[in-house]
mmCIF file of C-alpha atoms in Angstrom:
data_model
loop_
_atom_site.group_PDB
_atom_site.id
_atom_site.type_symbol
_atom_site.label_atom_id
_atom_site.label_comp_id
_atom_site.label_asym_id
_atom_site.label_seq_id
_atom_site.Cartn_x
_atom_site.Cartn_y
_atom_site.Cartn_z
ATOM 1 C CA UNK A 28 -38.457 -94.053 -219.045
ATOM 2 C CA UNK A 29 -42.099 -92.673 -218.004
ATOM 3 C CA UNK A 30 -43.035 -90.973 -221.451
ATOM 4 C CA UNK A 31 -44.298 -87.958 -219.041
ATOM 5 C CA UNK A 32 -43.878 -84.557 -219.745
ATOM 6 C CA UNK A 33 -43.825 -82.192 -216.840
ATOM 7 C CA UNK A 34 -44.394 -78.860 -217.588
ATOM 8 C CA UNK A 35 -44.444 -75.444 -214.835
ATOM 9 C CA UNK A 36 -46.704 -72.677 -215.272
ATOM 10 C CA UNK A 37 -47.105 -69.771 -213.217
ATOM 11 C CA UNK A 38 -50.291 -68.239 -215.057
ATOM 12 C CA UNK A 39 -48.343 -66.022 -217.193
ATOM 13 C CA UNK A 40 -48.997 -66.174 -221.401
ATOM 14 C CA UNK A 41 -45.969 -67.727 -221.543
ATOM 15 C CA UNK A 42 -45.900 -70.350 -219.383
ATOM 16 C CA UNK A 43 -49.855 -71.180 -220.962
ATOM 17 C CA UNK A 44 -48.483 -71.678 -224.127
ATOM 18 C CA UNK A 45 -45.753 -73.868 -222.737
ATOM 19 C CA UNK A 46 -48.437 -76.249 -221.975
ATOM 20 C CA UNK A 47 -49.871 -76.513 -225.474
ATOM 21 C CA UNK A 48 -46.481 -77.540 -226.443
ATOM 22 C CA UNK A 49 -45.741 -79.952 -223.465
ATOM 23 C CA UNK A 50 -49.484 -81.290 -224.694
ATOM 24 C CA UNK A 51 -48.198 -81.934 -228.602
ATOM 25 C CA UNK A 52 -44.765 -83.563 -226.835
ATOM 26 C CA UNK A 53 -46.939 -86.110 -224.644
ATOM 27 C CA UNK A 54 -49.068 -86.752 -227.428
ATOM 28 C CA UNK A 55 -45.638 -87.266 -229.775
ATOM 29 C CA UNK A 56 -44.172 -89.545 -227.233
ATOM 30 C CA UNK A 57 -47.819 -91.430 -226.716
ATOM 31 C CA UNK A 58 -47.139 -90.050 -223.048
ATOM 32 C CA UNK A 59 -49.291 -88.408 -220.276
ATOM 33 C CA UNK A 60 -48.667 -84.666 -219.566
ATOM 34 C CA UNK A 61 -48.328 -83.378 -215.645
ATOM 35 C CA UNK A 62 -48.514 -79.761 -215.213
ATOM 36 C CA UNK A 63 -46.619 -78.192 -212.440
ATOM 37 C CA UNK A 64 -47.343 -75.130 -210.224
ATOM 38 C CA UNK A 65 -44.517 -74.702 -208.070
ATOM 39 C CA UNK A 66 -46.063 -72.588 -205.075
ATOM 40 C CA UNK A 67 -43.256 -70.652 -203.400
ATOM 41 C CA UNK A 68 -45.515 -68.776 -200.386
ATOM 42 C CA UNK A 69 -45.250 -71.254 -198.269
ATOM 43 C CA UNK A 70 -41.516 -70.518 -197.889
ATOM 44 C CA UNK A 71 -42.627 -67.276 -197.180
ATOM 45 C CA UNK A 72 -44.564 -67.894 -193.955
ATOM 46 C CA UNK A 73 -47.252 -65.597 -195.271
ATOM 47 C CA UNK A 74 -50.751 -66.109 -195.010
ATOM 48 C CA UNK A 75 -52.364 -68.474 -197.670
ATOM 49 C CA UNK A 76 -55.861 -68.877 -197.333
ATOM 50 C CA UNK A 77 -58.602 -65.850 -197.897
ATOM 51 C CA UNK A 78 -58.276 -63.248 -195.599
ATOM 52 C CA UNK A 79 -60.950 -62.276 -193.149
ATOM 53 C CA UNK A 80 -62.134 -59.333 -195.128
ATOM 54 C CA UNK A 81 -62.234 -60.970 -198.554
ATOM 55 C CA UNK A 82 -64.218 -63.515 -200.061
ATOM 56 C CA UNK A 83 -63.932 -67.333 -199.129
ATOM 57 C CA UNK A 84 -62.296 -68.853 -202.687
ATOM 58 C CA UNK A 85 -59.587 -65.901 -202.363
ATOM 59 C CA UNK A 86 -56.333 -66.855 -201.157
ATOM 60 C CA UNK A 87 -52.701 -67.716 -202.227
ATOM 61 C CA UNK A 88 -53.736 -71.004 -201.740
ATOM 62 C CA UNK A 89 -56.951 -71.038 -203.982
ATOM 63 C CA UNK A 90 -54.960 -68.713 -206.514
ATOM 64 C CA UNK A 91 -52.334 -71.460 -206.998
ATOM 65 C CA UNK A 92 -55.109 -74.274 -207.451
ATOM 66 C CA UNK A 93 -56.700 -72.668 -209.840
ATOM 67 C CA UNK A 94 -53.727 -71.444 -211.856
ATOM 68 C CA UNK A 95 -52.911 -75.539 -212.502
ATOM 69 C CA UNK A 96 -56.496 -76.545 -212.819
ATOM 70 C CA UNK A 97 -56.647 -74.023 -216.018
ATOM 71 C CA UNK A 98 -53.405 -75.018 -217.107
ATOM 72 C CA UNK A 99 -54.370 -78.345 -217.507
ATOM 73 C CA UNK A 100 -58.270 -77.694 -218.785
ATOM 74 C CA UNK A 101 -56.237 -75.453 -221.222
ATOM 75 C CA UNK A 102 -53.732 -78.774 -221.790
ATOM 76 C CA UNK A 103 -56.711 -81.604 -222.281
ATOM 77 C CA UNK A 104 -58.455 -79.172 -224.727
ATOM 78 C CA UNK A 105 -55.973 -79.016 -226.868
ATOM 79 C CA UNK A 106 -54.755 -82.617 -227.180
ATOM 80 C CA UNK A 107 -58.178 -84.399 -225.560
ATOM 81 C CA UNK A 108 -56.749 -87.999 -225.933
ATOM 82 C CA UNK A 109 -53.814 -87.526 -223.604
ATOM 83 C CA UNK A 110 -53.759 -88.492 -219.999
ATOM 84 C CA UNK A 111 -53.035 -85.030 -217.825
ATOM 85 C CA UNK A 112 -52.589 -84.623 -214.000
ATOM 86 C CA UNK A 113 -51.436 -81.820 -212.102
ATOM 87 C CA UNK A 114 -50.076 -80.387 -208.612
ATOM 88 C CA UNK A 115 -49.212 -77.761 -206.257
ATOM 89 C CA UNK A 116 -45.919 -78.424 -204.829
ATOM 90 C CA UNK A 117 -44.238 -76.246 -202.303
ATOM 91 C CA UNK A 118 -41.337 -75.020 -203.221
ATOM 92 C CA UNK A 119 -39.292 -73.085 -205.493
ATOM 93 C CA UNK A 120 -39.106 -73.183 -209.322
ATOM 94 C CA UNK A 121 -35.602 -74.943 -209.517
ATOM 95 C CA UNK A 122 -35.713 -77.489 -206.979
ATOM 96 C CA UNK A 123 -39.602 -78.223 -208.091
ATOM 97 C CA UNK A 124 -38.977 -78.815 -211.886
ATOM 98 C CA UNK A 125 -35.141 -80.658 -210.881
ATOM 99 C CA UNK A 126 -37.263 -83.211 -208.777
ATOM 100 C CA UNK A 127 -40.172 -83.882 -211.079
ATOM 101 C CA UNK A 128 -37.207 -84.430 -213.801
ATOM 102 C CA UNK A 129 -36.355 -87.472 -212.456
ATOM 103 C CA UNK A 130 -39.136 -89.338 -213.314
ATOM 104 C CA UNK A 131 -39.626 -87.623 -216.937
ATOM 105 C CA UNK A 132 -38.856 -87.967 -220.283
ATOM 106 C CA UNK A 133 -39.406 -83.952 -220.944
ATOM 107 C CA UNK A 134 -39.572 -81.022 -218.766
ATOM 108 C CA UNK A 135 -41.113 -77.762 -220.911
ATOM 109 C CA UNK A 136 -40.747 -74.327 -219.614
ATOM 110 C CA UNK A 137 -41.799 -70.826 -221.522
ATOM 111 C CA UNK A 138 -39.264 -68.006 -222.406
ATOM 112 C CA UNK A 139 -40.904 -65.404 -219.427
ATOM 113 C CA UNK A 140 -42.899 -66.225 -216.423
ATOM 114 C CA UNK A 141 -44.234 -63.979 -213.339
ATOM 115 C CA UNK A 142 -43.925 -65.245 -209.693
ATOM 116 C CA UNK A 143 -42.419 -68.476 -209.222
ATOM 117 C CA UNK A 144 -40.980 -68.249 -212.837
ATOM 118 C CA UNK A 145 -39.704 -64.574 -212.904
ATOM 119 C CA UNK A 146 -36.367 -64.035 -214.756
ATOM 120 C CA UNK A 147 -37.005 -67.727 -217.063
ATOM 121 C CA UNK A 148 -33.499 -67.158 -219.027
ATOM 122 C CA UNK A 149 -32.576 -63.892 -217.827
ATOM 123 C CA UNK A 150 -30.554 -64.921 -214.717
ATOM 124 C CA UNK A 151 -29.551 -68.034 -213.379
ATOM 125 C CA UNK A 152 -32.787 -70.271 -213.686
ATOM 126 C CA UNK A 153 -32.293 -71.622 -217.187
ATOM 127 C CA UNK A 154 -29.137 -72.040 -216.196
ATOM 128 C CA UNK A 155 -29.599 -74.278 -213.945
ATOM 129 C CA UNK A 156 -32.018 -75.944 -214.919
ATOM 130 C CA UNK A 157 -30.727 -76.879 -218.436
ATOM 131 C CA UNK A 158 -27.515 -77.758 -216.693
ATOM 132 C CA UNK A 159 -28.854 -79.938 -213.510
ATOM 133 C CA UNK A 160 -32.767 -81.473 -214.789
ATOM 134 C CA UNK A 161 -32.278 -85.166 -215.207
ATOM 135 C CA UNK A 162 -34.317 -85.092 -218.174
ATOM 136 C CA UNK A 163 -34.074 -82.922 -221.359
ATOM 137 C CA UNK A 164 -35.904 -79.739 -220.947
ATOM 138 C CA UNK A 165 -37.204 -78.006 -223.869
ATOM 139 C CA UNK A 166 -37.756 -74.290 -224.066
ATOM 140 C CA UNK A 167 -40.411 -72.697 -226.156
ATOM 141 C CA UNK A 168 -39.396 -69.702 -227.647
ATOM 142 C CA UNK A 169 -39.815 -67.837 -231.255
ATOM 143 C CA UNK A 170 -42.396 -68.655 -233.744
ATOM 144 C CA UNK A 171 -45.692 -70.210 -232.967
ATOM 145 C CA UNK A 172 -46.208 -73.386 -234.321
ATOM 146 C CA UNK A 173 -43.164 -73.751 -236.044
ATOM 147 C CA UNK A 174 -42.134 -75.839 -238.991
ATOM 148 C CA UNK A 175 -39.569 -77.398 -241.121
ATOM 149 C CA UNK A 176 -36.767 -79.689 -240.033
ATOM 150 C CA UNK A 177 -35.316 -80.485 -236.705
ATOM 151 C CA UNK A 178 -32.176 -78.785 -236.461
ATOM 152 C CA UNK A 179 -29.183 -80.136 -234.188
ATOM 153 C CA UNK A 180 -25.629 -78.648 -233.060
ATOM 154 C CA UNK A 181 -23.391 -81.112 -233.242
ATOM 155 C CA UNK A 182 -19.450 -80.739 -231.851
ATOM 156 C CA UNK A 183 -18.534 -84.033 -232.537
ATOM 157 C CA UNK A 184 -17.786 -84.815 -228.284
ATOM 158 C CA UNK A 185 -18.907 -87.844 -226.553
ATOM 159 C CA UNK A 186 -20.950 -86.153 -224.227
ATOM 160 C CA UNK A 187 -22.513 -84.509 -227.702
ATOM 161 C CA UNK A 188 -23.657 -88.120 -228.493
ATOM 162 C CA UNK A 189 -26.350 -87.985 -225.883
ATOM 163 C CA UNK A 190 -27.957 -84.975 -228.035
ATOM 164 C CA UNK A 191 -27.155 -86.450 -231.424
ATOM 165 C CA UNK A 192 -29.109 -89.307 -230.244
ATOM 166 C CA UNK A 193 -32.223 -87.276 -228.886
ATOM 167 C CA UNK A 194 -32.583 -85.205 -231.820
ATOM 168 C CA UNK A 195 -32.563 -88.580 -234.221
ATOM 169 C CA UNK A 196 -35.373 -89.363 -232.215
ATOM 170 C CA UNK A 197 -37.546 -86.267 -232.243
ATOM 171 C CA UNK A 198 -37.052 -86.018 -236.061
ATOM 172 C CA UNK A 199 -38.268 -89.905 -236.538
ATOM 173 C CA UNK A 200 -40.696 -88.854 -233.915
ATOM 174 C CA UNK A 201 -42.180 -85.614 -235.959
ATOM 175 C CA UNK A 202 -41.504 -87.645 -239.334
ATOM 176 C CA UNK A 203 -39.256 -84.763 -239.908
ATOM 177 C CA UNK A 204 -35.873 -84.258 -241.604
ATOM 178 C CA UNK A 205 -32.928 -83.982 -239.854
ATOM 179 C CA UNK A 206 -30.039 -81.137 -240.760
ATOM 180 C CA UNK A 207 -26.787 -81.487 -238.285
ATOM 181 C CA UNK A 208 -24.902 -79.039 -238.254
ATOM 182 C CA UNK A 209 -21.207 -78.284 -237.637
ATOM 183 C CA UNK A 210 -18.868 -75.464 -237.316
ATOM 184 C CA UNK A 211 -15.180 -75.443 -238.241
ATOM 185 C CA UNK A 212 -12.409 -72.771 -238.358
ATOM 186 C CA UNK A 213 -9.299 -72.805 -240.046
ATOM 187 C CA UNK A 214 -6.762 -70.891 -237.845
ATOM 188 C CA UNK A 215 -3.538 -69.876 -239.867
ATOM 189 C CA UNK A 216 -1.715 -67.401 -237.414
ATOM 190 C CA UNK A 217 0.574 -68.177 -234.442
ATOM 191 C CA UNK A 218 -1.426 -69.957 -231.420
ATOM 192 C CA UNK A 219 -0.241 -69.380 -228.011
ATOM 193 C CA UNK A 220 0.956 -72.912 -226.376
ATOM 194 C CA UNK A 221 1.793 -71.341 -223.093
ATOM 195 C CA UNK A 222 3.009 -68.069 -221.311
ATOM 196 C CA UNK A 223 5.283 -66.200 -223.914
ATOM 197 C CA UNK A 224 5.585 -69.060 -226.041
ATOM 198 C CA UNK A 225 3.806 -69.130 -229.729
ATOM 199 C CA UNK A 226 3.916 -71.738 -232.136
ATOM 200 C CA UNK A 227 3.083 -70.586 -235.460
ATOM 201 C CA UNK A 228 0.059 -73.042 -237.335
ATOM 202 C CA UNK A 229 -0.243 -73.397 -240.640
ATOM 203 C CA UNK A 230 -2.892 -75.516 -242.350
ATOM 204 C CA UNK A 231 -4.108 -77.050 -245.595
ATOM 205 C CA UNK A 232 -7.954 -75.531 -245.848
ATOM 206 C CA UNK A 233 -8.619 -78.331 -247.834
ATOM 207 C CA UNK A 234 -7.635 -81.363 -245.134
ATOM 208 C CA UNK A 235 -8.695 -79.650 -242.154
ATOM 209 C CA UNK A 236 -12.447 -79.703 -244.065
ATOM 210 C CA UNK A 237 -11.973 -82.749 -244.534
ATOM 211 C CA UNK A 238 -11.360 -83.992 -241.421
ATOM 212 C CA UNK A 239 -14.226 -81.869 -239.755
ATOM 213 C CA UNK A 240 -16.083 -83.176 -242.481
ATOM 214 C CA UNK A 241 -15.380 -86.653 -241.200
ATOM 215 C CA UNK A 242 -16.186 -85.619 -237.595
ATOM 216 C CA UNK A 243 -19.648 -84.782 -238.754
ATOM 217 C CA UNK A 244 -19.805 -88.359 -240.588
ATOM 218 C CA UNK A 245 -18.706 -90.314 -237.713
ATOM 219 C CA UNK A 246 -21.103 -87.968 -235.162
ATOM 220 C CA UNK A 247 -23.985 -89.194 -237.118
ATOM 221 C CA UNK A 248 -23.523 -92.549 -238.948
ATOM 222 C CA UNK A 249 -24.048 -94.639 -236.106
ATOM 223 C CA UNK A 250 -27.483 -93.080 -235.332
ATOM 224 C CA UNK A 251 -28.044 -93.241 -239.272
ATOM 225 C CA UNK A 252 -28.528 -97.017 -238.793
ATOM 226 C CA UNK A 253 -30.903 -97.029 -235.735
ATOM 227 C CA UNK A 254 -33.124 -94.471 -237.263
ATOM 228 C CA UNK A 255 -33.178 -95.628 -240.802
ATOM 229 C CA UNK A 256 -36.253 -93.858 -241.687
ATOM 230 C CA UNK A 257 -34.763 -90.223 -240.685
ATOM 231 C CA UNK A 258 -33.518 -88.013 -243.773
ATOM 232 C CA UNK A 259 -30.668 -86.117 -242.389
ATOM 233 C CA UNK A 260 -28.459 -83.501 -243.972
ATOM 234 C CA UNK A 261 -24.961 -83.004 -242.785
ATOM 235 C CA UNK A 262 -24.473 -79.115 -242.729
ATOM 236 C CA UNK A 263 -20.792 -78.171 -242.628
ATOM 237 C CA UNK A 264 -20.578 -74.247 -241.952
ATOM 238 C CA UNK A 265 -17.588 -71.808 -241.138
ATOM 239 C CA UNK A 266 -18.773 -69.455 -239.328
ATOM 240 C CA UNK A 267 -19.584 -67.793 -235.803
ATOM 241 C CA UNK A 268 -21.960 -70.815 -233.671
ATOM 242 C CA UNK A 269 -23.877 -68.858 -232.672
ATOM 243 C CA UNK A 270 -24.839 -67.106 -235.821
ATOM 244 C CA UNK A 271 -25.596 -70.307 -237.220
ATOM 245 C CA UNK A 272 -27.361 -72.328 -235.261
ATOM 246 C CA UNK A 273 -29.207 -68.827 -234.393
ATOM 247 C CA UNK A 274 -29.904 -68.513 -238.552
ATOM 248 C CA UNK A 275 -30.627 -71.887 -239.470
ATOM 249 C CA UNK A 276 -33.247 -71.932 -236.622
ATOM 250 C CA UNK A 277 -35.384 -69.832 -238.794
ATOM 251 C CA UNK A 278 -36.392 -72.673 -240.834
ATOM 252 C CA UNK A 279 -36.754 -75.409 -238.298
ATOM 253 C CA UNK A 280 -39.459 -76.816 -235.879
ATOM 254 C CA UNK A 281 -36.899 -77.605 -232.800
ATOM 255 C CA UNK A 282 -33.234 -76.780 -232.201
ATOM 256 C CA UNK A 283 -31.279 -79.217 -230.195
ATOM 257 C CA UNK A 284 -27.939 -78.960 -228.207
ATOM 258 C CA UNK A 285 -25.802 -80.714 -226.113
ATOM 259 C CA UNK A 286 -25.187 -79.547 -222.653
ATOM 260 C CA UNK A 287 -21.356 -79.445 -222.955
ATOM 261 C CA UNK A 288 -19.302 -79.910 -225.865
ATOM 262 C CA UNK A 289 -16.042 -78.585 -227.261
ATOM 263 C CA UNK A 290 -15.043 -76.771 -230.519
ATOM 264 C CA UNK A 291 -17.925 -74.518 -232.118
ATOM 265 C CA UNK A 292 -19.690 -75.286 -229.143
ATOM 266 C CA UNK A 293 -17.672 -75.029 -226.364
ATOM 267 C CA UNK A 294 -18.697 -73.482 -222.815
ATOM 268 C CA UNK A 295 -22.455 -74.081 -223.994
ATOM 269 C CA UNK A 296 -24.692 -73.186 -220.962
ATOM 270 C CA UNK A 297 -22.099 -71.228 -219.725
ATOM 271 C CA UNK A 298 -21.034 -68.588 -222.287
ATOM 272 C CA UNK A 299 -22.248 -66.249 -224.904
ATOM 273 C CA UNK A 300 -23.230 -69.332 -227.327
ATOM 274 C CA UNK A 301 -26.185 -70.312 -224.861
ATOM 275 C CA UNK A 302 -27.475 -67.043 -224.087
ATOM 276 C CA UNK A 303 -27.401 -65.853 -227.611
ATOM 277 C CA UNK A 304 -29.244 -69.484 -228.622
ATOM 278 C CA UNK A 305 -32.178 -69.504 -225.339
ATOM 279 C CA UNK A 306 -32.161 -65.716 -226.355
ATOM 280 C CA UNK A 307 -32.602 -65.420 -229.984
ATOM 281 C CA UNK A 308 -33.457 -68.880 -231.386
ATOM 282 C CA UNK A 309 -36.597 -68.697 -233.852
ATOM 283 C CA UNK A 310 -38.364 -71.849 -232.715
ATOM 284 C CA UNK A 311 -37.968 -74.032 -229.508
ATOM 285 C CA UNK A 312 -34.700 -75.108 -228.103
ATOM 286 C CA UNK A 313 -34.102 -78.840 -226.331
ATOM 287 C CA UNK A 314 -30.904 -78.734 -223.977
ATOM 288 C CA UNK A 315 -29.919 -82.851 -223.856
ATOM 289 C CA UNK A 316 -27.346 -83.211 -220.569
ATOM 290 C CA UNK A 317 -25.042 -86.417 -221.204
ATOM 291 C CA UNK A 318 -25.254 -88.701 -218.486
ATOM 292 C CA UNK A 319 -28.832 -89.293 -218.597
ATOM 293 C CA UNK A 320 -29.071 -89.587 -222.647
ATOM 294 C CA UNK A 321 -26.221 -92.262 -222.601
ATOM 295 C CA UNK A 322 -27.762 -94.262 -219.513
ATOM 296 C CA UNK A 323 -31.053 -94.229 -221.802
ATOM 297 C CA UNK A 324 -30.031 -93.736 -225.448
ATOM 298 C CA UNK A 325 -33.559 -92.000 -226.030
ATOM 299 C CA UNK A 326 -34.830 -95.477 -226.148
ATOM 300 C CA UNK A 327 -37.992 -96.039 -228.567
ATOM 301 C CA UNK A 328 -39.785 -97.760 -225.651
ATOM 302 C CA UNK A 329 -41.668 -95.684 -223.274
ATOM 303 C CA UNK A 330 -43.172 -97.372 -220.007
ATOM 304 C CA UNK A 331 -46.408 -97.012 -218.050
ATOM 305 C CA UNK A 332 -46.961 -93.361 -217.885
ATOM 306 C CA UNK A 333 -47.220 -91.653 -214.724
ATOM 307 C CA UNK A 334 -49.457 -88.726 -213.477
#
């Protein structure tokens, strides 16, 4: 991997302090930072330099320039030993941030944008970007600065590895401890097994702990070994997911999902325990999709970065 973290702004306060974030991330990862501007006029077919009537450095064009010049100034002050780059692409937000995902090991976005980034996890753009980026992307939201332990949602899935894995590695990263968390339920009434049909379910509280107690073992134990120096606590909690991961996320630095999963977590990205987690999370949330995190394991390594 590239150990670059891309990061869009758009000018707007949230999008600047998305790049003093991306800025500690590169300098975590011993990466280079590239801020993005994704320039959308040009799809417009409206004018983009200064018009006849104005002065010569006005312009959509000059506006855009100087919107990722500061960005970046803004980026290199705060962490001066890192490597930062930056660009104008044309295009739109989505498409922009999807490509420059390929080659990164991070994408960072802010909670609420203007322009390009208008609507950042009100409509479908967080969606979709969670769900397609080939990298993780990482969301700053709730308290400045935050602190405390890395906090991850784990469901116990094989495509919940992939975040289990990432989050072992931002912890050792941050030198910080690691509290997993997992919900259970213990269902007693009749559960419908097809149209008309109900099978009535009875369990032993006790066992059915047990065994999501195990789940949360086996989720974790393997990355135990690569990441020996990485305190975790297993968190078993029965309860609403949302409410949870939402509450334990007062006390921790970065809260980390899967993309998909099952169980406590299931329709993630899709459903009411996404919104309510990009919505109302007290300190940045990392969406890890599957595919890429098992090609890659979050390997320690980091190539040559790129700018």
């Amino acid at each position: 991997m590239s150990g670059t973290v891309v990061v869009g702004v758009d000018g707007s306060p949230s999008s600047l302090e998305a790049v003093e974030v991306a800025a500690r991330e590169a300098k975590l990862r011993g990466g280079s930072l590239h801020v993005v501007h994704a320039f959308v006029w040009p799809l417009m077919k409206v004018p983009l330099g200064p018009s006849a009537m104005g002065p010569p450095e006005g312009g959509l064009r000059t506006v855009a320039h100087r919107t990722v010049q500061e960005a970046a100034a803004r980026a290199k002050k705060s962490q001066p030993t890192i490597e930062v780059t930056h660009a104008v692409i044309a295009g739109e937000p989505l498409s922009v941030l999807t490509t420059e995902s390929q080659d990164a090991d991070l994408v960072v976005v802010g909670t609420r944008g203007l322009g390009g980034f208008t609507g950042l996890l009100v409509g479908s753009v967080a969606v979709y970007l969670t769900a397609h980026a080939e990298c993780p992307v990482l969301v700053t939201r709730g308290r400045k600065n935050p602190t405390g332990p890395v906090l991850l949602g784990v469901d116990g899935s094989e495509v919940g590895d992939a975040a289990v894995g990432w989050a072992f590695k931002e912890a050792s990263l941050r030198g910080a401890e690691l509290v997993a968390l997992h919900n259970w339920n213990a269902w007693t009434g009749p559960v419908a097994a097809g149209p008309r049909i109900h099978v009535p379910t009875y369990y032993d509280v006790d066992l059915y702990r047990a065994e999501e107690e195990r789940v949360l073992a086996t989720a974790i134990d393997g990355w135990r070994e690569q990441y020996p120096d990485v305190h975790v606590t297993p968190r078993l909690v029965q309860e609403y997911t949302r409410q949870a991961l939402i509450a334990a996320s007062e006390e921790s630095q970065l809260l980390v999902v899967g993309a998909r999963g099952h169980g406590g977590f299931t329709g993630l990205l899709l459903g009411s325990v996404s919104q309510a987690v990009l919505h109302h999370a007290h300190c940045p949330v990392a969406v890890v999709r599957a595919d890429r995190g098992h090609r890659h394991r979050h390997e320690g390594g980091h190539g040559e970065a790129q700018g």
